[in-house]
Short mmCIF file of C-alpha atoms in Angstrom, two decimals:
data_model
loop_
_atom_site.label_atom_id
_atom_site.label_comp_id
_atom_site.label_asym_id
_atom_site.label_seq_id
_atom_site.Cartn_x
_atom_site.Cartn_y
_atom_site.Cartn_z
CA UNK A 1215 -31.03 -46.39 17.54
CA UNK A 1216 -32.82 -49.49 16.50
CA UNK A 1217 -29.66 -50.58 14.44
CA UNK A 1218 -27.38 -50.51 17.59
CA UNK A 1219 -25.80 -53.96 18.21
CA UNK A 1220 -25.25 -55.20 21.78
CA UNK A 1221 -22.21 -55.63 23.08
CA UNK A 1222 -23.05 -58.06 26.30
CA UNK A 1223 -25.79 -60.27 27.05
CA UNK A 1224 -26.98 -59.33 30.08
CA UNK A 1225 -29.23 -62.58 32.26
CA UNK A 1226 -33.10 -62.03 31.82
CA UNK A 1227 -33.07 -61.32 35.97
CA UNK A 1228 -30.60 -58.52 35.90
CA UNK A 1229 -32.17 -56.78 32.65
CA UNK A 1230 -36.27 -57.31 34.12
CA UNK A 1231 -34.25 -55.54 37.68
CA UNK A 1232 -32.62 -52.98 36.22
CA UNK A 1233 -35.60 -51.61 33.78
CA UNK A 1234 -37.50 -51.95 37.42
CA UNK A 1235 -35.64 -50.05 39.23
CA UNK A 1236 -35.38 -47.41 35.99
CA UNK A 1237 -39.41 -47.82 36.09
CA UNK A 1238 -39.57 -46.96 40.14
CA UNK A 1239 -36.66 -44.01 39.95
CA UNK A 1240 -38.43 -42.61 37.35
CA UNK A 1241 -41.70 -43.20 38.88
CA UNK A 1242 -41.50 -41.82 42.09
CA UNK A 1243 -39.36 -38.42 41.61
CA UNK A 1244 -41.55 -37.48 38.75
CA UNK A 1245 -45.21 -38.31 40.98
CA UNK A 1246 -43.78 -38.25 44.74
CA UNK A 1247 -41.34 -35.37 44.22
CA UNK A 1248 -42.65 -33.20 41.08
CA UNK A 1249 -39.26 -33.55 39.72
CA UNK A 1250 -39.37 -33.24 35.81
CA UNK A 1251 -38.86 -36.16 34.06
CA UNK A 1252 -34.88 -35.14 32.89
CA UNK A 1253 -33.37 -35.55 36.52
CA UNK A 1254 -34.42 -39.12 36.90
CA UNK A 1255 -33.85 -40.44 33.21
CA UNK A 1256 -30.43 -38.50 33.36
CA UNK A 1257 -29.81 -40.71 36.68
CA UNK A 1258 -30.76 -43.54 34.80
CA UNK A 1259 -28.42 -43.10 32.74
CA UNK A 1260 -25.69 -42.86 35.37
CA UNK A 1261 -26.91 -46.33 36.46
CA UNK A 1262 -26.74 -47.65 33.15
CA UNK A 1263 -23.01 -46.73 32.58
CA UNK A 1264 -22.35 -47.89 35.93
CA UNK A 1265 -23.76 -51.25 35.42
CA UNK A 1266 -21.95 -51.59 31.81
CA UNK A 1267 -18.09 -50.88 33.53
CA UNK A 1268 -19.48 -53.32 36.23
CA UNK A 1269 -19.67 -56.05 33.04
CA UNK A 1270 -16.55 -54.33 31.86
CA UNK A 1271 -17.62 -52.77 29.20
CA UNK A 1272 -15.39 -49.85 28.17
CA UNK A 1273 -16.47 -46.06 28.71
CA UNK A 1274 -15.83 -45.26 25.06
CA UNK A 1275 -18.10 -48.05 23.62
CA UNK A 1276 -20.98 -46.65 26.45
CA UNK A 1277 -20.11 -43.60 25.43
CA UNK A 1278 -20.83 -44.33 21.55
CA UNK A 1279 -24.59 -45.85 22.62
CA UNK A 1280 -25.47 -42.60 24.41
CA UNK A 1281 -24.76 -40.63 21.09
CA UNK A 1282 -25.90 -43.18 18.62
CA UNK A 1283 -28.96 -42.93 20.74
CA UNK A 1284 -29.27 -39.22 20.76
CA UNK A 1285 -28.77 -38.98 17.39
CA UNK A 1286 -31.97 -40.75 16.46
CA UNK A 1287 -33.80 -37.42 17.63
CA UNK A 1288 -31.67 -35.00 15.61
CA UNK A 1289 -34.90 -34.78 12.79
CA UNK A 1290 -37.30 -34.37 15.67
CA UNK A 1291 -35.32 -32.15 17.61
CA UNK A 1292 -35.19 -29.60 14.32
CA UNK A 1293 -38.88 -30.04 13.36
CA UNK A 1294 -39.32 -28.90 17.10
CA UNK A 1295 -37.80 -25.73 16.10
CA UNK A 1296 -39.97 -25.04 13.11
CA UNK A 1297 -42.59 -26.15 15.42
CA UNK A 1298 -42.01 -23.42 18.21
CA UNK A 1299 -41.70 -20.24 15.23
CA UNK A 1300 -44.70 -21.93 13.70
CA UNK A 1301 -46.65 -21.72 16.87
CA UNK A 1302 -45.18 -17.99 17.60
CA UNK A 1303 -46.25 -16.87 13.94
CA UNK A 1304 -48.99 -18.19 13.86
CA UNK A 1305 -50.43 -16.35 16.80
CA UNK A 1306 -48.68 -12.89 15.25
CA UNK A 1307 -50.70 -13.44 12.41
CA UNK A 1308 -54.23 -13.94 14.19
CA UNK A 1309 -54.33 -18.20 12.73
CA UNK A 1310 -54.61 -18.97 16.12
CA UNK A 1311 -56.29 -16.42 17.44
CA UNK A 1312 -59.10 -16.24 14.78
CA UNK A 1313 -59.60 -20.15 14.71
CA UNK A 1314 -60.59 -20.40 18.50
CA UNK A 1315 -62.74 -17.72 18.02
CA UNK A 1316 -64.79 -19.28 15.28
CA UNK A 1317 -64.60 -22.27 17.62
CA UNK A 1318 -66.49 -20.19 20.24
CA UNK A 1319 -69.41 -19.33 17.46
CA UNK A 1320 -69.97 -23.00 17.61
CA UNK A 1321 -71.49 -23.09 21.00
CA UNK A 1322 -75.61 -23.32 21.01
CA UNK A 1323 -78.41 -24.13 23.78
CA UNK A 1324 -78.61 -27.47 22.53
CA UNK A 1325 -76.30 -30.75 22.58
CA UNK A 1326 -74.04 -28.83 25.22
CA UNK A 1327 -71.14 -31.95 25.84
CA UNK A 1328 -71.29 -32.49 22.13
CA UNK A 1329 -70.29 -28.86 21.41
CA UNK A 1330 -68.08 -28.61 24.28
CA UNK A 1331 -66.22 -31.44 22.87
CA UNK A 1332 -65.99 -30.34 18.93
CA UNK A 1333 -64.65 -26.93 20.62
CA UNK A 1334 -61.86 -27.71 22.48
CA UNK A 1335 -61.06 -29.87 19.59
CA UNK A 1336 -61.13 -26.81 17.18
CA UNK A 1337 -59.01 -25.22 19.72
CA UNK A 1338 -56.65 -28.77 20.58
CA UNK A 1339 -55.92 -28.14 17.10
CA UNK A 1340 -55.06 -24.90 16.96
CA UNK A 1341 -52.85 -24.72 19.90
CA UNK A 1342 -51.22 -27.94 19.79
CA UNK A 1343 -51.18 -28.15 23.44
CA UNK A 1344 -53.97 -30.85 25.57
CA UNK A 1345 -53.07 -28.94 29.11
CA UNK A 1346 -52.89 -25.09 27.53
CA UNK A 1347 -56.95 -25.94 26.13
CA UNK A 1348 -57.80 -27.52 29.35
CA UNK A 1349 -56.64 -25.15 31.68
CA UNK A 1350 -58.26 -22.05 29.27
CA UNK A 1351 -61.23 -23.22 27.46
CA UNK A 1352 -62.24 -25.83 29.38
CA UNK A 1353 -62.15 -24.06 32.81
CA UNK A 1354 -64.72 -22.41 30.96
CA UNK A 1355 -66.95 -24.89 30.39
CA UNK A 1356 -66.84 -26.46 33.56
CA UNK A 1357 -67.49 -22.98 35.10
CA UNK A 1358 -70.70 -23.36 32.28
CA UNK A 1359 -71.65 -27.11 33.62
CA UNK A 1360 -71.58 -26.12 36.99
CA UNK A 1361 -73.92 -23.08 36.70
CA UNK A 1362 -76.45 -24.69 34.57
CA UNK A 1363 -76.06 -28.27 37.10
CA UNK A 1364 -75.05 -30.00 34.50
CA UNK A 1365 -72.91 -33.33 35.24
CA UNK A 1366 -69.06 -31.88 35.68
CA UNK A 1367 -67.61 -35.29 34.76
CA UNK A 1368 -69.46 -35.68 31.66
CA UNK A 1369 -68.45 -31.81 31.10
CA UNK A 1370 -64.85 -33.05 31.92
CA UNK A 1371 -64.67 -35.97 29.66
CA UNK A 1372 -65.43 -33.94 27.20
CA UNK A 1373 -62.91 -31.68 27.65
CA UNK A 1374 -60.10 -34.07 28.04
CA UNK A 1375 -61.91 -35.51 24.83
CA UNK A 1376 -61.51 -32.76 22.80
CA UNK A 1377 -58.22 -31.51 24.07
CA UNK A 1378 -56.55 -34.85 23.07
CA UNK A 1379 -58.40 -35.26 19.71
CA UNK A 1380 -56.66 -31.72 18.87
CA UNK A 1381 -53.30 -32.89 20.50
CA UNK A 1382 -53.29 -35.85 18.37
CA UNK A 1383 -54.03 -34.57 15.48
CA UNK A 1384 -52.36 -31.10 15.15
CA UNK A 1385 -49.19 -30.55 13.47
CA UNK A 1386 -48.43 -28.32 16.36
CA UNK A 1387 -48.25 -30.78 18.83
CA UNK A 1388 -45.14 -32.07 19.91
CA UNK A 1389 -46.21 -35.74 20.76
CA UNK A 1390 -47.15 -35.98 17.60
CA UNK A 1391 -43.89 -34.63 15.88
CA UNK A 1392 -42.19 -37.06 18.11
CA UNK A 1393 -43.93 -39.90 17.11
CA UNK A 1394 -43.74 -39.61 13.48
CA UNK A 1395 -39.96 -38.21 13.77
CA UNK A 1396 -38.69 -40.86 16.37
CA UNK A 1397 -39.45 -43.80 13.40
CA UNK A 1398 -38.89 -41.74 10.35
CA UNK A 1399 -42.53 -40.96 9.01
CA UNK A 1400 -43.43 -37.95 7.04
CA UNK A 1401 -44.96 -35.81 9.92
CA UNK A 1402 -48.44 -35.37 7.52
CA UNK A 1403 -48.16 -38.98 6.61
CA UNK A 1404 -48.22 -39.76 10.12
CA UNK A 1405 -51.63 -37.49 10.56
CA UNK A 1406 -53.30 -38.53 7.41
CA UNK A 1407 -52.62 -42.29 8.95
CA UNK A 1408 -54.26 -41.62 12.41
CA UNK A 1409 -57.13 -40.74 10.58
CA UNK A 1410 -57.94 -44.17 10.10
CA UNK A 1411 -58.47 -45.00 13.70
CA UNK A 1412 -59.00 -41.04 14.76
CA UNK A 1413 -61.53 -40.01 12.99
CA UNK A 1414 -63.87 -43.32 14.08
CA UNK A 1415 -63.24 -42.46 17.31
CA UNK A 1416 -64.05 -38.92 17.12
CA UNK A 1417 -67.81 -39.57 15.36
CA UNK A 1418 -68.67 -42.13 17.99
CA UNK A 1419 -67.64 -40.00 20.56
CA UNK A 1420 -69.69 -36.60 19.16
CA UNK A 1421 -72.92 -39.20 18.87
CA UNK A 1422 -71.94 -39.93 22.50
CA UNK A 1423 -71.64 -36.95 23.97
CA UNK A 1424 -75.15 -35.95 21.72
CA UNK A 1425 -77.11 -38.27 23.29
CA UNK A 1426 -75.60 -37.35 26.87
CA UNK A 1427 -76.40 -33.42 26.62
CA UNK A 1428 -79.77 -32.30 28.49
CA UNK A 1429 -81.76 -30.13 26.80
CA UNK A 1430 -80.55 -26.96 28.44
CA UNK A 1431 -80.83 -23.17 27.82
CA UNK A 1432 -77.24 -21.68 27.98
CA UNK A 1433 -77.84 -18.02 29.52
CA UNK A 1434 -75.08 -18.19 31.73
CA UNK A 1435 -72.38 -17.51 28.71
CA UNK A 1436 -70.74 -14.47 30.52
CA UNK A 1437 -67.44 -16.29 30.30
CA UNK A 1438 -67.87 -17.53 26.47
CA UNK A 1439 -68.81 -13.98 25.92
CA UNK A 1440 -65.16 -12.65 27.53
CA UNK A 1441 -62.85 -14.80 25.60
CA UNK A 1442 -64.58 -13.90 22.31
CA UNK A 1443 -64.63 -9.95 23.25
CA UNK A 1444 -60.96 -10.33 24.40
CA UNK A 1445 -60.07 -12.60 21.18
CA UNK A 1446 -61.50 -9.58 19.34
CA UNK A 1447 -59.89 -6.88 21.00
CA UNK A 1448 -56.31 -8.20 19.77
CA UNK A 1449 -57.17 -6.70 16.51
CA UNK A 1450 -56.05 -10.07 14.97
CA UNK A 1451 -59.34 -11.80 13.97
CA UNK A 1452 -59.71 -11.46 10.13
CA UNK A 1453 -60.90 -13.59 7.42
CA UNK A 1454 -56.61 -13.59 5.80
CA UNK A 1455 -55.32 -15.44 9.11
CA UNK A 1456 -56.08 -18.34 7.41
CA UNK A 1457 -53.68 -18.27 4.88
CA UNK A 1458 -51.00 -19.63 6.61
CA UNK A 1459 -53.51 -22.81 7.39
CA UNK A 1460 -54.09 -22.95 3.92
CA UNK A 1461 -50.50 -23.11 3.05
CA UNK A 1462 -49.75 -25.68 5.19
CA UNK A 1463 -52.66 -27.89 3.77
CA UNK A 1464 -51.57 -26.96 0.05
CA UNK A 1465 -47.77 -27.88 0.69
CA UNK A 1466 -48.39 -31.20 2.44
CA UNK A 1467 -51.07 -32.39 -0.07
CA UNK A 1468 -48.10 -31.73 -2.58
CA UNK A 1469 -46.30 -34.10 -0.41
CA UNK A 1470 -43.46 -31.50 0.51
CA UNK A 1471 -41.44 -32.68 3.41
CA UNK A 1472 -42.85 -31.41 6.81
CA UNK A 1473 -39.30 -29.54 8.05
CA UNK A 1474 -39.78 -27.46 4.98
CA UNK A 1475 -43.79 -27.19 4.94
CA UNK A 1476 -43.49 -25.57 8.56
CA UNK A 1477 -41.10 -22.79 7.69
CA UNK A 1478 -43.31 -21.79 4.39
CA UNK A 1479 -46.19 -21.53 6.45
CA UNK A 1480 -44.18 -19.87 9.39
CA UNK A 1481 -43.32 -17.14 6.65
CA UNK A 1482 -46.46 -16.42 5.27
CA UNK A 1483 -47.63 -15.88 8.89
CA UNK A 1484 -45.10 -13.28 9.42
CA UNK A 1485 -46.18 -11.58 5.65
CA UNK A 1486 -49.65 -11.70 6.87
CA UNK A 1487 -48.44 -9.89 10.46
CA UNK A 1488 -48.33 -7.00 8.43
CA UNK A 1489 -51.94 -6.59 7.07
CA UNK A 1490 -53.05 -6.02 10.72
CA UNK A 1491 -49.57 -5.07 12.74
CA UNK A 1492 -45.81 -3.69 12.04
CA UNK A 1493 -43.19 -5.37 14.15
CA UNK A 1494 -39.49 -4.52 13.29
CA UNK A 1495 -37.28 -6.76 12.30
CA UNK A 1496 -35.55 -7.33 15.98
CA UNK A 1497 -38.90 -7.92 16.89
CA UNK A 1498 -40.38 -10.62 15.25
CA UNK A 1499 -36.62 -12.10 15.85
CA UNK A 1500 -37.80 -11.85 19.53
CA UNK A 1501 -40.93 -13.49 18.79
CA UNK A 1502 -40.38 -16.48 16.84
CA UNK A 1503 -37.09 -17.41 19.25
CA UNK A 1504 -38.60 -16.71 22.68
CA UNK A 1505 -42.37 -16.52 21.61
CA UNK A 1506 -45.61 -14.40 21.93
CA UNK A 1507 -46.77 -12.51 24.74
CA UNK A 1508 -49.96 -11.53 24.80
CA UNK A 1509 -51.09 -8.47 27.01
CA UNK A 1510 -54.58 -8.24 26.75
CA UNK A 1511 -54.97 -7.83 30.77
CA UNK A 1512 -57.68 -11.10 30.27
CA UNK A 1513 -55.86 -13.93 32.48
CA UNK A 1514 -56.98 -16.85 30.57
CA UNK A 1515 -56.39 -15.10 26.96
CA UNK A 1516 -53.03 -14.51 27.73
CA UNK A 1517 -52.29 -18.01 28.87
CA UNK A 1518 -53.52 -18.83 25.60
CA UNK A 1519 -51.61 -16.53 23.52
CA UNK A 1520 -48.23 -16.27 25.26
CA UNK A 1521 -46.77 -19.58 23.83
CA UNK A 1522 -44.55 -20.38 20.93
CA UNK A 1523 -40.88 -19.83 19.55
CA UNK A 1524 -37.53 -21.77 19.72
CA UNK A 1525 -37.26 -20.97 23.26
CA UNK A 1526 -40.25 -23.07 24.38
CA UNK A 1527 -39.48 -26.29 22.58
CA UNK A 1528 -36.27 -26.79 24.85
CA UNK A 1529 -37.54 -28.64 27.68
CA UNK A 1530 -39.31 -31.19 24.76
CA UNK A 1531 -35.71 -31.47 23.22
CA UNK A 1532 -33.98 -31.83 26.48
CA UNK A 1533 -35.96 -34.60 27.06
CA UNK A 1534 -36.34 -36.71 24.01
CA UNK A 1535 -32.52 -36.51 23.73
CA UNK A 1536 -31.87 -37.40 27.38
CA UNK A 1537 -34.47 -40.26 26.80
CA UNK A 1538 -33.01 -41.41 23.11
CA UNK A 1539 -29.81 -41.44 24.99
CA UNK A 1540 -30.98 -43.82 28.01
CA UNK A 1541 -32.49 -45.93 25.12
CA UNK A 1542 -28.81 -46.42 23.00
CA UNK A 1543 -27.66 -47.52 26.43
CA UNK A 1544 -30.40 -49.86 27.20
CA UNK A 1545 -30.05 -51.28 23.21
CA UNK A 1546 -26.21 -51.35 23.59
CA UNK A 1547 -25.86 -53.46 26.96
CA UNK A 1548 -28.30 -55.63 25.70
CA UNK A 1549 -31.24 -55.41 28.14
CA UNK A 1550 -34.05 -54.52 25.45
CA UNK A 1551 -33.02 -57.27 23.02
CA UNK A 1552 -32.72 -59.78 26.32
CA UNK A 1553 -36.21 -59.02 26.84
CA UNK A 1554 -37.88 -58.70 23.48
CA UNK A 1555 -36.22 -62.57 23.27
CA UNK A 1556 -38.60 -63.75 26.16
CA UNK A 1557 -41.61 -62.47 23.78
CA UNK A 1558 -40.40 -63.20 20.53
CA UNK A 1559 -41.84 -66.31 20.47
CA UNK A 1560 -45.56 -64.30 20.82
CA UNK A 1561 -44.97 -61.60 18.18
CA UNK A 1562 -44.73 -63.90 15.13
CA UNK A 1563 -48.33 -62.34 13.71
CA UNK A 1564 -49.05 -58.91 12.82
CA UNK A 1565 -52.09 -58.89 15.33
CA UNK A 1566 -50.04 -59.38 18.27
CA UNK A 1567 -47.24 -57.34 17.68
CA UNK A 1568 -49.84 -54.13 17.40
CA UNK A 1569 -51.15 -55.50 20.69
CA UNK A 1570 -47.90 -55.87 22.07
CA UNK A 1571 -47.10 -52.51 21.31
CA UNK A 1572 -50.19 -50.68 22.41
CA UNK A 1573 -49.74 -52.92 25.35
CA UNK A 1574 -46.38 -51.50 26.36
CA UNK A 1575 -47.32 -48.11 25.79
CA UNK A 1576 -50.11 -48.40 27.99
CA UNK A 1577 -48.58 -50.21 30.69
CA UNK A 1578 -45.32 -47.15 30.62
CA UNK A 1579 -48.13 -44.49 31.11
CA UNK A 1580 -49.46 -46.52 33.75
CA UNK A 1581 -46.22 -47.06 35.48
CA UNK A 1582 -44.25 -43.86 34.84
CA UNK A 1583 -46.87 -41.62 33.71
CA UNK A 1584 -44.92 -39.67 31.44
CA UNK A 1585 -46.17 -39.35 27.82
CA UNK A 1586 -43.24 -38.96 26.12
CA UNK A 1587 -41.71 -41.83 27.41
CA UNK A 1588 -44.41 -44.18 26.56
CA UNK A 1589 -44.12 -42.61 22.77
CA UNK A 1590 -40.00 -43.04 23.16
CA UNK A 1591 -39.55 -46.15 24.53
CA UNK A 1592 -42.30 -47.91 22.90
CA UNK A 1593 -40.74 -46.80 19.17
CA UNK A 1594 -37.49 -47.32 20.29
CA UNK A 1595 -38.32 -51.30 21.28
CA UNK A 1596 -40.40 -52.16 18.77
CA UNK A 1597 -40.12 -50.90 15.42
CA UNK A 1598 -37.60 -53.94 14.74
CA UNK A 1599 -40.96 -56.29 15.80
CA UNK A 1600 -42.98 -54.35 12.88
CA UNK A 1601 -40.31 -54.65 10.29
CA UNK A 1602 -40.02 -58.36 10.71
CA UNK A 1603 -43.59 -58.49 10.31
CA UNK A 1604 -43.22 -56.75 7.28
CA UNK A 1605 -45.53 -53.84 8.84
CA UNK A 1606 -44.55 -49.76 7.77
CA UNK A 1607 -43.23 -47.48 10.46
CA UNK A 1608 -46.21 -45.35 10.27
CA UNK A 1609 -48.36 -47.94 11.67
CA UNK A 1610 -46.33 -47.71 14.63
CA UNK A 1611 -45.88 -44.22 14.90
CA UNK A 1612 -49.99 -44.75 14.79
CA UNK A 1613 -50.25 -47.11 17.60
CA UNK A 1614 -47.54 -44.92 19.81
CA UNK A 1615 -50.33 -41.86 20.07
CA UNK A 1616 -53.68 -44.20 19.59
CA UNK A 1617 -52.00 -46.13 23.12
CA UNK A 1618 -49.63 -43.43 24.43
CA UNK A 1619 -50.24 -39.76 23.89
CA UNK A 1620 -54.45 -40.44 24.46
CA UNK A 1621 -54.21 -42.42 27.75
CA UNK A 1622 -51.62 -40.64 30.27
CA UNK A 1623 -55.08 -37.91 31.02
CA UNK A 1624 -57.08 -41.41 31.74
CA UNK A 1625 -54.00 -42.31 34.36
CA UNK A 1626 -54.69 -40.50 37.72
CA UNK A 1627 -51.30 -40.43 39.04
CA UNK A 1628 -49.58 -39.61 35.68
CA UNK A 1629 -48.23 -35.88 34.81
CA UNK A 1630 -51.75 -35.50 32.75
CA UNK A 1631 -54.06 -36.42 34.99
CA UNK A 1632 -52.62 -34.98 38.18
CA UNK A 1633 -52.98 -31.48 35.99
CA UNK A 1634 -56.13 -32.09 34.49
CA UNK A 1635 -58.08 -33.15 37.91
CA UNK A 1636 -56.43 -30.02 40.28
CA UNK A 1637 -57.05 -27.79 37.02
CA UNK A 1638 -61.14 -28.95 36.40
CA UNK A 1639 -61.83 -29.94 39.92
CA UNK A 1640 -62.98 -33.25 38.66
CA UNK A 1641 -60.61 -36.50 40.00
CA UNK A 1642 -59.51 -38.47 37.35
CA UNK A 1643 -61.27 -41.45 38.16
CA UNK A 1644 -64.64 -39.61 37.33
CA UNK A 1645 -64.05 -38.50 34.30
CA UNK A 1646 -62.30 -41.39 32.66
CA UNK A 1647 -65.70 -43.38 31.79
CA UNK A 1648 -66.69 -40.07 30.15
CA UNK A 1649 -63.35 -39.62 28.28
CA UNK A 1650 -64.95 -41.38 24.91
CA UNK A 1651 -62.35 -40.52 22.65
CA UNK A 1652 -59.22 -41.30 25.04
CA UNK A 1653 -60.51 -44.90 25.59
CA UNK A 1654 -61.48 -45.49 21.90
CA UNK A 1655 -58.68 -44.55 20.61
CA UNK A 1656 -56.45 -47.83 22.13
CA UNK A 1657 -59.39 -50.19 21.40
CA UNK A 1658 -59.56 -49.24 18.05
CA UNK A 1659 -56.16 -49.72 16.95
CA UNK A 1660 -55.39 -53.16 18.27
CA UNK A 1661 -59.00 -54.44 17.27
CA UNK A 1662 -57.81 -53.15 13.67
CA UNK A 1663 -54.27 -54.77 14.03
CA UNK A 1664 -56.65 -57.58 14.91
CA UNK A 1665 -58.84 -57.51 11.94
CA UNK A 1666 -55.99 -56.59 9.79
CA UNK A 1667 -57.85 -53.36 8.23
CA UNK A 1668 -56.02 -49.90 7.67
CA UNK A 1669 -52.67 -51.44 7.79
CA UNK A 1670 -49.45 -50.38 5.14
CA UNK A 1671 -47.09 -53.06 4.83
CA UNK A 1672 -43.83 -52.61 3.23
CA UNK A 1673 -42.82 -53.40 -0.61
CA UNK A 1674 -40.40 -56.41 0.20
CA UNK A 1675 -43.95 -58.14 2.11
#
């Protein structure tokens, strides 16, 4: 993708009009229509190919961008696959099940937002999935807040809070596959390198949401007390599930690459099934290609559970292909390069080409208010800016979830927020000062591309 040479060069007007009207097509079918984001990127690209025969540029050589495009996803779009029979045996084996219970023993009387926030971070984690915790756990707790009065946007910041912390951070997660895959870091490198920025983020929001909690008597824990009974009533909760998490751990400590690491860990999960339930072979075939389904006649358990396999990673790879492709068309007429030249000028120091990029993947959530495309686009244009700076790709990869993945929820128009706010009750716009770790997260990484702390560079600088 980033290697692709152009083969016009396209005026500065027509490339700024073109990625406008890209921006507004995209824009307005995914938030005035509740299209998915596929239809208008695939129309994009029909623009794109029109606008290249237009300059008389042959079909074939279009035709070559599109695939040399695409083909920069082929590593993410197989770690997706582990990723969905992870997910599937993971829940088989009770992982999943039995860490989000032991997230539920967390909750006391005392420091309610703070414990509200280190849960659905547990569970974030577990999961893999921001939305899937927020519209389980957290309706939870805001059915909690509102009971004992408590302030529902402080509840709901730290919800959102928690949920993206786990998103982030979880191997699960498919933002986070993406953004390590789409530049070519180690998917455990890329999570051991968030930490840097991540984990700052996380303590000052904890002390935040500490010294926001009321001192409060929780006796209104009837719906706490449901998901834990249903949790237990799986019959998956034991003290083994966690083999599989500590395989995982073992295996990338030992550096092993991630593609591999996820099936070892997907295997042991399906061993472990055993201990606690038999499945025949056709079965757990079933399972780990079109997922889990849970059936324990508790609504918000079985939203929980039913997730996972091959099947469900699809939409994620239809996607990040269709988008990869749109990119190899944009590189290949020319239009990125025309406008990376009106900056280049700017991005001569490492500072301001981390602020550049945080910039741009805050200003796509802000304009499309898509996730993945601020994560796509915002790798695809500048990891040539970071290699000229002599910067690693995982500090990229870093700055495409610390500005991308963490603020689409703090958007209220975006595919994020719309969900969260009709999901929690609570608009967007009163939550966001509350969402600590969602507004850290940005600040922190440009102030340390600023300072120049917690950066890799490469050998040859």
């Amino acid at each position: 993708m980033f290697k692709i040479k152009s083969v016009i060069s396209p005026t500065v007007a027509e490339s700024l009009g073109l990625v406008v009207v890209i921006i507004a097509m995209i824009n307005v079918s995914i938030l005035k229509f509740d299209s998915v984001p596929h239809l208008p990127i695939l129309f994009s690209i029909l623009l794109l190919i029109c606008y290249g025969l237009l300059k008389k540029v042959s079909y074939r050589k279009l035709e070559k961008g599109l695939v040399e495009g695409a083909s920069a996803g082929m590593s993410a779009v197989f770690l997706f696959f582990f990723i969905g029979i992870l997910i599937s045996s993971w829940i088989m084996s009770g992982t999943i099940p039995s860490l989000i219970y032991a997230g539920f023993t967390l909750i006391t009387p005392t420091f309610f937002f703070a414990i509200v926030f280190v849960v659905t971070a547990v569970v974030g984690i577990s999961v893999g999935s921001s939305l899937t915790t927020v519209a389980t756990i957290g309706v939870a707790f805001i059915g909690m807040a509102s009971v004992l009065d408590l302030s529902l946007a402080i509840a709901a910041g730290a919800i959102v809070s928690g949920a993206f912390f786990g998103d982030k951070m979880s191997p699960l997660s498919d933002t986070t596959n993406l953004a390590s895959s789409i530049v070519g870091v180690d998917l455990f490198e890329h999570i051991r390198n968030m930490g840097w920025t991540t984990i700052p983020a996380f303590l000052i929001s904890l002390v935040s949401f500490a010294l926001l909690s009321p001192k409060v008597t929780l006796t209104h824990v009837d719906k706490i007390t449901v998901f834990q009974e249903g949790l237990l009533s799986t019959g998956m909760i034991h003290w083994y599930s966690v083999i599989p998490i500590v395989v995982l751990i073992i295996l990338s400590i030992m550096k092993i690459p991630a593609m591999m690491t996820l099936a070892i860990s997907s295997a042991s999960a399906v061993l472990i099934t055993y201990f606690h339930q038999v499945y025949s072979a056709s079965e757990v075939f079933g399972i780990l290609f079109g997922g889990f389904v849970s059936s324990t006649g508790i609504e918000d358990i079985d939203l929980l559970l039913t997730r996972g396999g091959m099947d469900s990673m699809m939409f994620t790879v239809g996607l990040v292909l269709l988008a990869l492709s749109m990119g190899g068309l944009l590189f290949t007429l020319g239009i990125v390069q025309c406008l990376l030249a009106k900056v280049e000028s700017l991005l001569k120091k490492v500072s301001s080409v981390i602020a550049a990029s945080a910039l741009t993947a805050i200003g796509i959530n802000v304009l499309i208010g898509e996730q993945y495309l601020s994560i796509l686009l915002t790798g695809q244009a500048f990891q040539s800016q970071y290699e000229k700076v002599g910067l690693a790709n995982k500090n990229l990869s870093r700055v495409m979830e610390d500005a991308g993945t963490v603020v689409n929820p703090l958007v209220p128009w975006s595919v994020c927020g719309i969900f969260i706010a009709g999901v929690l009750g609570v608009s967007t716009v009163e939550y966001l000062p509350f969402a600590f770790f969602c507004l850290l997260s940005p600040i922190l990484t440009v102030l340390f591309g600023y300072l120049g702390k917690t950066l890799t560079y490469t050998e040859k600088a």
